[in-house]
Amino acid sequence: MSPSAPVRWIKPTIPTRLGIGVLALVMTIGMMAIVFTNNLFYLITAILLGFVAISGLLAEMTLTRLGASRHLPQEVFATTPTLIEVEVRNGKIRAPTLGLFVREGSDGPFGVDRAYGAHMPAQGSTLFRYVLRFPRRGIQHFGGLWVSTVFPFGLWEKAVFLDCPGEVLVFPCPTQPRIDLRRAIMDRGRTELSVRGHGDGLVSIRDYVAGDPSRLIHWRSSARSGSLKVKELERQAHRGLDLILSPMMPEHLEAGLSLATGLLLEAEAASVCFSLMTHSMSLEPGQGRIDLHRALRHLATYENAASFDWRPPMADHPRPGIATVIIHEAGLPPPWIGECAAVPIPVDSNTGENHLPIDTSLRPESGHPRPRDERTLDERTLDEWTLAS
Amino acid sequence: MSESQSDPPREDSKGMEVLFFASGYLSLLLTEAFGLGYAAFWGIGLFAYWRRSPRKSSPVSDRITMICLLLFAMGDAALHVGQPGHRQFASLLSWAILLALNRPGSRSPLGFAAVGNLGLLVCSGTLTTSVAFAIGALGFIVSTAGLLTFQALIQPRGSMTRRVGLPFLTIETNPGPLPPSASPAPRHLRLRGLIGLVSFGVTLCGIFLFFIIPRYGAGWFFAVDRNPMRQVGFSDRVSFGAIGELQSSAAIAMRVQLIGQDQPLPDGLRLRGVALDQFDGKTWTESKGENQVFKDTARGLRESRLYVGHAPWKEYRTLKQRIFLTSDLDGVLFGAPRIVDLWGKFTKLEATLNQSLLVKFPAFSTRSYVVTSHVGGPTPEEMRDADRYESREKASQGGTSFDKNRYLQLPTRLDARISDLAGRLTAGKTSRFDRTRAIETYLRNEFTCALEPVTPENPEDPLVEFLFSRRRGHCEYFSASMAILCRTAGIPARIVNGFLATNFNPIGSYYPVASAEAHSWVEVHFPVLGWITFDPTPAAEPVSPSWVKTLSHQLRNVIDGVKMAWSVYVIDYHILDQVAYIRALSAWFRSEESGPRDISGVRSIPSPRSFPRIFLFLVLILAVLFAGWALLQRAMTDAPDRPRDRASALYLEMISLLKRKGLEHPESSTPRQAVERARVGWPEACQTIQSFVSWFESIRYGGEPLTPEDLKLAEEMVKILRKLSSTRLES
């Protein structure tokens, strides 16, 4: 418990409709008992009050010694239904916890029900699952959980706040790009480059170095030689994506980030290398889930540039065999990368969607927008994306 | 996840609802105001409701059921016109519930079930005061606890459970997979034990609250609204055989609790009823005269007191009896002779010429009172010595004049053998006591007490037949014989009809006085000493009871003990009982000897001057309880046990400290933005915040392991921030 967090001694309690009815009955029969001084009416009143008292007592006991912890997924996207798992633990020695509703701290003590569990044994726990939608990207903090119960009689609902702080980094909601990037990247021909990488083709076999993945161990050679040997695979250098995110208007920023997220996901799904460059950072090319998360974290915490004058350093771009994609504000000229080829995806000022056809004129002689190319990416080969000499 | 679901089929809980309603109807049946026919039709109605399924309902059968119930309800109303209003209301409610349940297309919500069942219980409370009500109340508790618990645990709000119906009373718990470290939840949750435990708790709590809720005012019970009528044997005209008729019934006439005494009296408890002084050979009557009426208010707790002074003899013992009359006996106030003090709630209290106390209790109230008697009697020497005052013989009670001739009255046609017999028995004895004792001894030794009913062969002169022919009879023959013999010998005497209770119930320490213990004896007047009791009836021959009789006797004692406890602690419980308990409790706290719980000794409720002290005491108790509960809550609040949670908690605290300094930090802001804000708005804390943020990022996103030293360092940083936030910024 955080030292500064208040101890919630008085648990919020509200009566249900049935509880209000019982209270009304208690008042009515109690008045009858007082008027007639009939001990049998007093007995009925006492029984009803006994229900009320036991209801409060058992509800209080049910909500003691509870702890909670969250199991958050690694990938959380904005506006996307996300399955949240919450483990609630019952620390009581003998008494189970019954009839537990779980809500997020922001829902309030009696807000929207997220999950319900009928039984939690003593010294045990129960996993609750519910779906949340995060409205925007960034760090989302969880203050805690409200758990409530109407046990035993459904007369009152009593809640208790469980400190369960946590946060999750919400990635931007991915937007499916309209161009078939995967096909475009895959269809640029397979150039067998004997470049060491993470592809499928075997380049050579070398000695094991600490940190090499175990899946690369070549067991036959290792057995033959008596020491561990690993495979060196071909780098799929011809399948790749360099994603450049240029400064955009604030109202279009989220759309651009969503598009970038979608592109990165496509690239990862296609098992190609990808890199990300923005005005504030530059990620080395990577591949796989870990690198994807690294890139998505940057997108999640991306802050817009102060001005639109940023130009990416294009000494390394475009790379051979790599599709370079620039996401930029539609109303502004794209940040030309000198004489490099690029595929600008203008973000429509109205819809935020990327447009086709794509400008394929790659000769920035004058810096003016290139004439539009009606061909789709499918019809172009990678060779066209060459540096203009 | 959907937040609301359509109501599942109600068949699963219908069995529980039927039991719920059945308990309400059972409480009505136990009042004995409704017979077996009602039980049959109510059972049919509930069964039809239980079997009716919305999916398979047959409109024809539903309508037939409705029509049958309606016809019987109308017939019941027609046949019982003139019954008390509360009885009619109870009947109406019972039929209305059944008709509502079986109405085609009806769905009985829980609220309707609860109100209906409670209404039946309240109605039964107006129709009975017997202990059977407790059975109905217990059934209500169990069925209500069961149904409400069942409904509360299978709430469909966001539920991932499904209903499982009777008879196992189980529900399926959360079927989701659990983390490997968690203990597995039972697949099915059995509720029977839980319902039993909850019902027990409700019962205990209800009993406790029942005793502490303050009472004030006279109890009004609809079931005891009977006009008092003096029962045969205790009226002002009693013929031979009346007492014998009473003795043939084993019904309990009253229950007598001896206050301050848990052991039975060695000679039994004699309860005086009516005294009769005029005999015409077959019937005893009471002389007509003006009764002495005692003022009585009988409103609320104001009691009546009748104090006639101490017994005039030297040795006597004070005996206090709390008497609970059953509804079969009314009009006469019973108590051990000599009654010196009386406490109760009466609308009318008067004494006849023969000191028989006639009472009228308030309508709709129970009949109980406390009698203080001086039991025992003068010694033979005292009684012999009283002869010296024969010339100045006068009544020693009430100050009224003593009409000796009334108590020497003899039938107009008295057989000469009786006077001869009296002469022979009293020959050679000079003192009134010796002569009286001689007559008493003669009857006791020479005659036999009959337990079975005796029909005189000569109904014109049953006394002569008893004295000279049969020599066997009931106590009324013995008392009549002694009274006549004494009068023949010039000794003023009268007979008294009452009870001689010998059956002491150790369960509850009281006398359950049955009608079979009705008795008749003689009172003889002595100068100065007043009326002294003599009993010429010999004791019946002891009979060794069989083990069956012994067992049934003990069982009856148990059952009657329960009824007695019900009368004492429930029906007749009022504020004076509560005050007496509180005083006993306070005496116990002071380690003092507390006297018997004697409500007649409680003159009034505590004075208003003591209310502030009582109030302060209660507030102190509540404050101590609340503090203890708060400390317990604090001790039982779990701390987050995962280091990463602790790191997040510290981060949140840092954010809250920023907010306290007026630096808002939106949720989507990054930790580094917090540093930027602090650089502008809280420069003295900027470096600390920067260090903290670096640490936090390495823990949360860098995958660095969190050691206790790191945690301690972070806590120190937060402590510094706390200190800085509490100091004022210098302008």
mmCIF file of C-alpha atoms in Angstrom, chain B residues 346-585:
data_model
loop_
_atom_site.group_PDB
_atom_site.id
_atom_site.type_symbol
_atom_site.label_atom_id
_atom_site.label_comp_id
_atom_site.label_asym_id
_atom_site.label_seq_id
_atom_site.Cartn_x
_atom_site.Cartn_y
_atom_site.Cartn_z
ATOM 1 C CA PHE B 346 -56.350 -5.279 34.803
ATOM 2 C CA THR B 347 -59.275 -3.297 33.603
ATOM 3 C CA LYS B 348 -61.225 -4.421 36.614
ATOM 4 C CA LEU B 349 -60.275 -5.983 39.936
ATOM 5 C CA GLU B 350 -62.681 -6.691 42.728
ATOM 6 C CA ALA B 351 -62.879 -8.857 45.807
ATOM 7 C CA THR B 352 -65.973 -10.740 46.872
ATOM 8 C CA LEU B 353 -67.190 -11.143 50.389
ATOM 9 C CA ASN B 354 -65.210 -14.343 50.578
ATOM 10 C CA GLN B 355 -61.998 -12.610 49.386
ATOM 11 C CA SER B 356 -62.228 -14.227 45.957
ATOM 12 C CA LEU B 357 -60.461 -11.987 43.497
ATOM 13 C CA LEU B 358 -62.262 -11.398 40.233
ATOM 14 C CA VAL B 359 -60.368 -9.786 37.378
ATOM 15 C CA LYS B 360 -60.912 -8.561 33.904
ATOM 16 C CA PHE B 361 -57.918 -8.217 31.666
ATOM 17 C CA PRO B 362 -57.674 -5.666 28.870
ATOM 18 C CA ALA B 363 -58.975 -6.842 25.542
ATOM 19 C CA PHE B 364 -56.349 -8.275 23.195
ATOM 20 C CA SER B 365 -53.808 -8.569 25.976
ATOM 21 C CA THR B 366 -52.236 -11.600 27.537
ATOM 22 C CA ARG B 367 -53.172 -12.661 31.053
ATOM 23 C CA SER B 368 -50.290 -12.695 33.430
ATOM 24 C CA TYR B 369 -49.671 -11.193 36.818
ATOM 25 C CA VAL B 370 -47.487 -11.482 39.910
ATOM 26 C CA VAL B 371 -48.858 -12.515 43.273
ATOM 27 C CA THR B 372 -47.092 -12.145 46.600
ATOM 28 C CA SER B 373 -48.320 -14.479 49.263
ATOM 29 C CA HIS B 374 -47.482 -15.201 52.838
ATOM 30 C CA VAL B 375 -47.496 -18.966 52.914
ATOM 31 C CA GLY B 376 -47.333 -21.157 55.889
ATOM 32 C CA GLY B 377 -49.705 -20.950 58.766
ATOM 33 C CA PRO B 378 -49.960 -20.430 62.473
ATOM 34 C CA THR B 379 -48.756 -23.074 64.825
ATOM 35 C CA PRO B 380 -51.293 -25.245 66.660
ATOM 36 C CA GLU B 381 -50.495 -23.302 69.796
ATOM 37 C CA GLU B 382 -51.312 -20.060 68.084
ATOM 38 C CA MET B 383 -54.555 -21.447 66.837
ATOM 39 C CA ARG B 384 -55.460 -22.805 70.281
ATOM 40 C CA ASP B 385 -54.554 -19.503 71.771
ATOM 41 C CA ALA B 386 -56.850 -17.710 69.377
ATOM 42 C CA ASP B 387 -59.851 -19.153 71.193
ATOM 43 C CA ARG B 388 -59.323 -16.481 73.800
ATOM 44 C CA TYR B 389 -60.537 -13.919 71.290
ATOM 45 C CA GLU B 390 -63.572 -15.780 70.179
ATOM 46 C CA SER B 391 -65.850 -13.309 71.773
ATOM 47 C CA ARG B 392 -64.340 -10.567 69.711
ATOM 48 C CA GLU B 393 -64.211 -12.512 66.551
ATOM 49 C CA LYS B 394 -64.054 -10.333 63.536
ATOM 50 C CA ALA B 395 -62.578 -10.500 60.087
ATOM 51 C CA SER B 396 -58.895 -9.848 60.023
ATOM 52 C CA GLN B 397 -58.802 -8.987 56.383
ATOM 53 C CA GLY B 398 -59.956 -5.800 54.879
ATOM 54 C CA GLY B 399 -61.430 -4.441 58.092
ATOM 55 C CA THR B 400 -64.905 -5.636 57.264
ATOM 56 C CA SER B 401 -67.135 -7.086 59.857
ATOM 57 C CA PHE B 402 -67.262 -10.808 60.201
ATOM 58 C CA ASP B 403 -70.678 -12.411 59.714
ATOM 59 C CA LYS B 404 -70.215 -15.656 61.618
ATOM 60 C CA ASN B 405 -73.677 -16.924 60.811
ATOM 61 C CA ARG B 406 -72.914 -16.967 57.112
ATOM 62 C CA TYR B 407 -70.248 -19.507 57.692
ATOM 63 C CA LEU B 408 -72.351 -21.614 59.996
ATOM 64 C CA GLN B 409 -75.129 -21.973 57.447
ATOM 65 C CA LEU B 410 -76.407 -25.531 57.000
ATOM 66 C CA PRO B 411 -78.826 -27.022 54.449
ATOM 67 C CA THR B 412 -82.442 -26.907 55.465
ATOM 68 C CA ARG B 413 -82.676 -30.662 55.349
ATOM 69 C CA LEU B 414 -79.587 -32.016 56.945
ATOM 70 C CA ASP B 415 -79.352 -35.649 57.835
ATOM 71 C CA ALA B 416 -79.147 -36.142 61.601
ATOM 72 C CA ARG B 417 -76.323 -38.561 61.183
ATOM 73 C CA ILE B 418 -74.101 -35.762 60.123
ATOM 74 C CA SER B 419 -74.517 -33.786 63.311
ATOM 75 C CA ASP B 420 -74.112 -37.009 65.299
ATOM 76 C CA LEU B 421 -70.926 -37.684 63.498
ATOM 77 C CA ALA B 422 -69.667 -34.205 64.119
ATOM 78 C CA GLY B 423 -70.503 -34.544 67.796
ATOM 79 C CA ARG B 424 -68.658 -37.807 68.092
ATOM 80 C CA LEU B 425 -65.610 -36.471 66.294
ATOM 81 C CA THR B 426 -65.351 -33.334 68.383
ATOM 82 C CA ALA B 427 -66.248 -34.888 71.710
ATOM 83 C CA GLY B 428 -63.802 -34.033 74.449
ATOM 84 C CA LYS B 429 -62.096 -31.314 72.468
ATOM 85 C CA THR B 430 -62.473 -27.816 73.574
ATOM 86 C CA SER B 431 -60.404 -25.713 71.249
ATOM 87 C CA ARG B 432 -61.580 -24.884 67.798
ATOM 88 C CA PHE B 433 -58.335 -26.096 66.357
ATOM 89 C CA ASP B 434 -58.526 -29.518 68.013
ATOM 90 C CA ARG B 435 -62.043 -30.031 66.845
ATOM 91 C CA THR B 436 -61.224 -28.972 63.331
ATOM 92 C CA ARG B 437 -58.207 -31.158 63.257
ATOM 93 C CA ALA B 438 -60.204 -34.116 64.500
ATOM 94 C CA ILE B 439 -62.682 -33.779 61.685
ATOM 95 C CA GLU B 440 -59.909 -33.380 59.162
ATOM 96 C CA THR B 441 -58.058 -36.404 60.483
ATOM 97 C CA TYR B 442 -61.179 -38.515 60.414
ATOM 98 C CA LEU B 443 -61.835 -37.770 56.786
ATOM 99 C CA ARG B 444 -58.279 -38.308 55.804
ATOM 100 C CA ASN B 445 -57.928 -41.637 57.510
ATOM 101 C CA GLU B 446 -61.306 -43.174 57.021
ATOM 102 C CA PHE B 447 -62.074 -42.267 53.447
ATOM 103 C CA THR B 448 -60.522 -42.896 50.075
ATOM 104 C CA CYS B 449 -59.845 -40.402 47.395
ATOM 105 C CA ALA B 450 -61.180 -41.489 44.020
ATOM 106 C CA LEU B 451 -59.269 -40.636 40.899
ATOM 107 C CA GLU B 452 -61.975 -41.785 38.515
ATOM 108 C CA PRO B 453 -65.279 -39.928 38.118
ATOM 109 C CA VAL B 454 -67.840 -40.783 40.776
ATOM 110 C CA THR B 455 -71.546 -40.687 40.088
ATOM 111 C CA PRO B 456 -73.620 -40.588 43.252
ATOM 112 C CA GLU B 457 -76.346 -43.136 43.489
ATOM 113 C CA ASN B 458 -78.379 -40.751 45.581
ATOM 114 C CA PRO B 459 -78.164 -37.479 43.770
ATOM 115 C CA GLU B 460 -80.555 -35.847 46.243
ATOM 116 C CA ASP B 461 -78.133 -36.161 49.111
ATOM 117 C CA PRO B 462 -74.711 -36.992 47.751
ATOM 118 C CA LEU B 463 -73.012 -35.905 50.916
ATOM 119 C CA VAL B 464 -74.798 -38.440 53.075
ATOM 120 C CA GLU B 465 -74.060 -41.147 50.551
ATOM 121 C CA PHE B 466 -70.401 -40.180 50.626
ATOM 122 C CA LEU B 467 -70.139 -39.991 54.414
ATOM 123 C CA PHE B 468 -72.077 -43.073 55.330
ATOM 124 C CA SER B 469 -72.183 -45.317 52.290
ATOM 125 C CA ARG B 470 -69.641 -44.916 49.574
ATOM 126 C CA ARG B 471 -66.808 -43.405 51.667
ATOM 127 C CA ARG B 472 -65.010 -42.663 48.436
ATOM 128 C CA GLY B 473 -65.011 -39.612 46.244
ATOM 129 C CA HIS B 474 -63.362 -36.539 44.881
ATOM 130 C CA CYS B 475 -61.853 -33.729 46.863
ATOM 131 C CA GLU B 476 -65.091 -31.756 46.636
ATOM 132 C CA TYR B 477 -66.851 -34.389 48.687
ATOM 133 C CA PHE B 478 -64.130 -34.226 51.301
ATOM 134 C CA SER B 479 -64.154 -30.446 51.484
ATOM 135 C CA ALA B 480 -67.936 -30.276 51.579
ATOM 136 C CA SER B 481 -68.063 -32.925 54.268
ATOM 137 C CA MET B 482 -65.509 -31.170 56.448
ATOM 138 C CA ALA B 483 -67.145 -27.784 55.999
ATOM 139 C CA ILE B 484 -70.571 -29.168 56.984
ATOM 140 C CA LEU B 485 -69.186 -31.152 59.873
ATOM 141 C CA CYS B 486 -67.343 -28.066 61.128
ATOM 142 C CA ARG B 487 -70.435 -25.945 60.835
ATOM 143 C CA THR B 488 -72.425 -28.574 62.633
ATOM 144 C CA ALA B 489 -69.819 -28.336 65.392
ATOM 145 C CA GLY B 490 -70.158 -24.565 65.448
ATOM 146 C CA ILE B 491 -66.925 -23.840 63.596
ATOM 147 C CA PRO B 492 -67.168 -21.215 60.812
ATOM 148 C CA ALA B 493 -65.928 -22.840 57.636
ATOM 149 C CA ARG B 494 -66.177 -22.460 53.919
ATOM 150 C CA ILE B 495 -64.894 -24.390 50.921
ATOM 151 C CA VAL B 496 -62.344 -23.082 48.493
ATOM 152 C CA ASN B 497 -61.901 -24.256 44.906
ATOM 153 C CA GLY B 498 -58.525 -23.859 43.345
ATOM 154 C CA PHE B 499 -55.572 -25.900 42.260
ATOM 155 C CA LEU B 500 -53.009 -27.997 44.030
ATOM 156 C CA ALA B 501 -50.005 -28.150 41.764
ATOM 157 C CA THR B 502 -47.573 -30.938 42.458
ATOM 158 C CA ASN B 503 -46.076 -31.479 39.035
ATOM 159 C CA PHE B 504 -42.971 -29.297 38.940
ATOM 160 C CA ASN B 505 -41.246 -28.914 35.600
ATOM 161 C CA PRO B 506 -37.501 -28.596 36.148
ATOM 162 C CA ILE B 507 -37.158 -27.306 32.586
ATOM 163 C CA GLY B 508 -37.961 -23.722 33.292
ATOM 164 C CA SER B 509 -38.507 -24.290 37.043
ATOM 165 C CA TYR B 510 -42.223 -23.728 37.129
ATOM 166 C CA TYR B 511 -45.484 -25.474 37.819
ATOM 167 C CA PRO B 512 -47.562 -26.373 34.760
ATOM 168 C CA VAL B 513 -50.939 -26.450 36.444
ATOM 169 C CA ALA B 514 -53.275 -28.750 34.609
ATOM 170 C CA SER B 515 -57.039 -28.842 34.940
ATOM 171 C CA ALA B 516 -56.572 -32.288 36.403
ATOM 172 C CA GLU B 517 -54.977 -30.621 39.407
ATOM 173 C CA ALA B 518 -58.125 -28.723 40.311
ATOM 174 C CA HIS B 519 -58.776 -29.146 43.994
ATOM 175 C CA SER B 520 -61.136 -28.227 46.739
ATOM 176 C CA TRP B 521 -60.280 -27.658 50.390
ATOM 177 C CA VAL B 522 -61.614 -25.939 53.449
ATOM 178 C CA GLU B 523 -60.902 -22.666 55.168
ATOM 179 C CA VAL B 524 -61.761 -22.351 58.848
ATOM 180 C CA HIS B 525 -61.967 -19.035 60.547
ATOM 181 C CA PHE B 526 -60.046 -18.358 63.758
ATOM 182 C CA PRO B 527 -60.285 -15.219 65.754
ATOM 183 C CA VAL B 528 -57.502 -12.799 65.010
ATOM 184 C CA LEU B 529 -55.743 -15.255 62.731
ATOM 185 C CA GLY B 530 -58.359 -15.184 60.044
ATOM 186 C CA TRP B 531 -59.068 -17.938 57.579
ATOM 187 C CA ILE B 532 -56.724 -20.930 57.898
ATOM 188 C CA THR B 533 -56.454 -23.656 55.298
ATOM 189 C CA PHE B 534 -57.334 -27.259 56.051
ATOM 190 C CA ASP B 535 -57.279 -30.059 53.490
ATOM 191 C CA PRO B 536 -59.193 -33.224 54.428
ATOM 192 C CA THR B 537 -58.583 -35.015 51.125
ATOM 193 C CA PRO B 538 -56.263 -37.957 51.616
ATOM 194 C CA ALA B 539 -53.388 -38.400 49.222
ATOM 195 C CA ALA B 540 -54.002 -40.781 46.391
ATOM 196 C CA GLU B 541 -52.190 -44.081 46.480
ATOM 197 C CA PRO B 542 -48.883 -43.729 44.723
ATOM 198 C CA VAL B 543 -48.694 -45.666 41.484
ATOM 199 C CA SER B 544 -45.405 -46.660 39.966
ATOM 200 C CA PRO B 545 -45.522 -45.376 36.434
ATOM 201 C CA SER B 546 -44.249 -47.468 33.603
ATOM 202 C CA TRP B 547 -41.213 -46.363 31.617
ATOM 203 C CA VAL B 548 -43.499 -45.335 28.782
ATOM 204 C CA LYS B 549 -45.431 -43.043 31.062
ATOM 205 C CA THR B 550 -42.225 -41.704 32.525
ATOM 206 C CA LEU B 551 -40.854 -41.002 29.075
ATOM 207 C CA SER B 552 -44.023 -39.359 27.888
ATOM 208 C CA HIS B 553 -44.116 -37.322 31.060
ATOM 209 C CA GLN B 554 -40.623 -36.078 30.446
ATOM 210 C CA LEU B 555 -41.446 -35.326 26.835
ATOM 211 C CA ARG B 556 -44.474 -33.349 27.941
ATOM 212 C CA ASN B 557 -42.259 -31.454 30.340
ATOM 213 C CA VAL B 558 -39.919 -30.529 27.525
ATOM 214 C CA ILE B 559 -42.719 -29.400 25.252
ATOM 215 C CA ASP B 560 -44.425 -27.475 27.978
ATOM 216 C CA GLY B 561 -41.114 -25.950 28.994
ATOM 217 C CA VAL B 562 -40.760 -24.587 25.509
ATOM 218 C CA LYS B 563 -44.255 -23.155 25.664
ATOM 219 C CA MET B 564 -43.507 -21.575 29.014
ATOM 220 C CA ALA B 565 -40.315 -20.016 27.730
ATOM 221 C CA TRP B 566 -42.261 -18.717 24.746
ATOM 222 C CA SER B 567 -44.779 -17.080 27.092
ATOM 223 C CA VAL B 568 -42.158 -15.584 29.372
ATOM 224 C CA TYR B 569 -39.567 -14.424 26.888
ATOM 225 C CA VAL B 570 -41.642 -13.584 23.845
ATOM 226 C CA ILE B 571 -45.338 -13.057 24.394
ATOM 227 C CA ASP B 572 -45.169 -11.343 27.773
ATOM 228 C CA TYR B 573 -41.808 -9.684 27.299
ATOM 229 C CA HIS B 574 -41.950 -5.957 27.980
ATOM 230 C CA ILE B 575 -39.893 -3.059 29.176
ATOM 231 C CA LEU B 576 -39.962 -3.972 32.829
ATOM 232 C CA ASP B 577 -38.333 -7.248 31.896
ATOM 233 C CA GLN B 578 -35.688 -5.295 30.035
ATOM 234 C CA VAL B 579 -35.076 -3.018 33.000
ATOM 235 C CA ALA B 580 -34.819 -6.013 35.297
ATOM 236 C CA TYR B 581 -32.257 -7.603 32.961
ATOM 237 C CA ILE B 582 -30.227 -4.425 32.792
ATOM 238 C CA ARG B 583 -30.188 -4.125 36.554
ATOM 239 C CA ALA B 584 -29.127 -7.723 36.907
ATOM 240 C CA LEU B 585 -26.380 -7.100 34.387
#
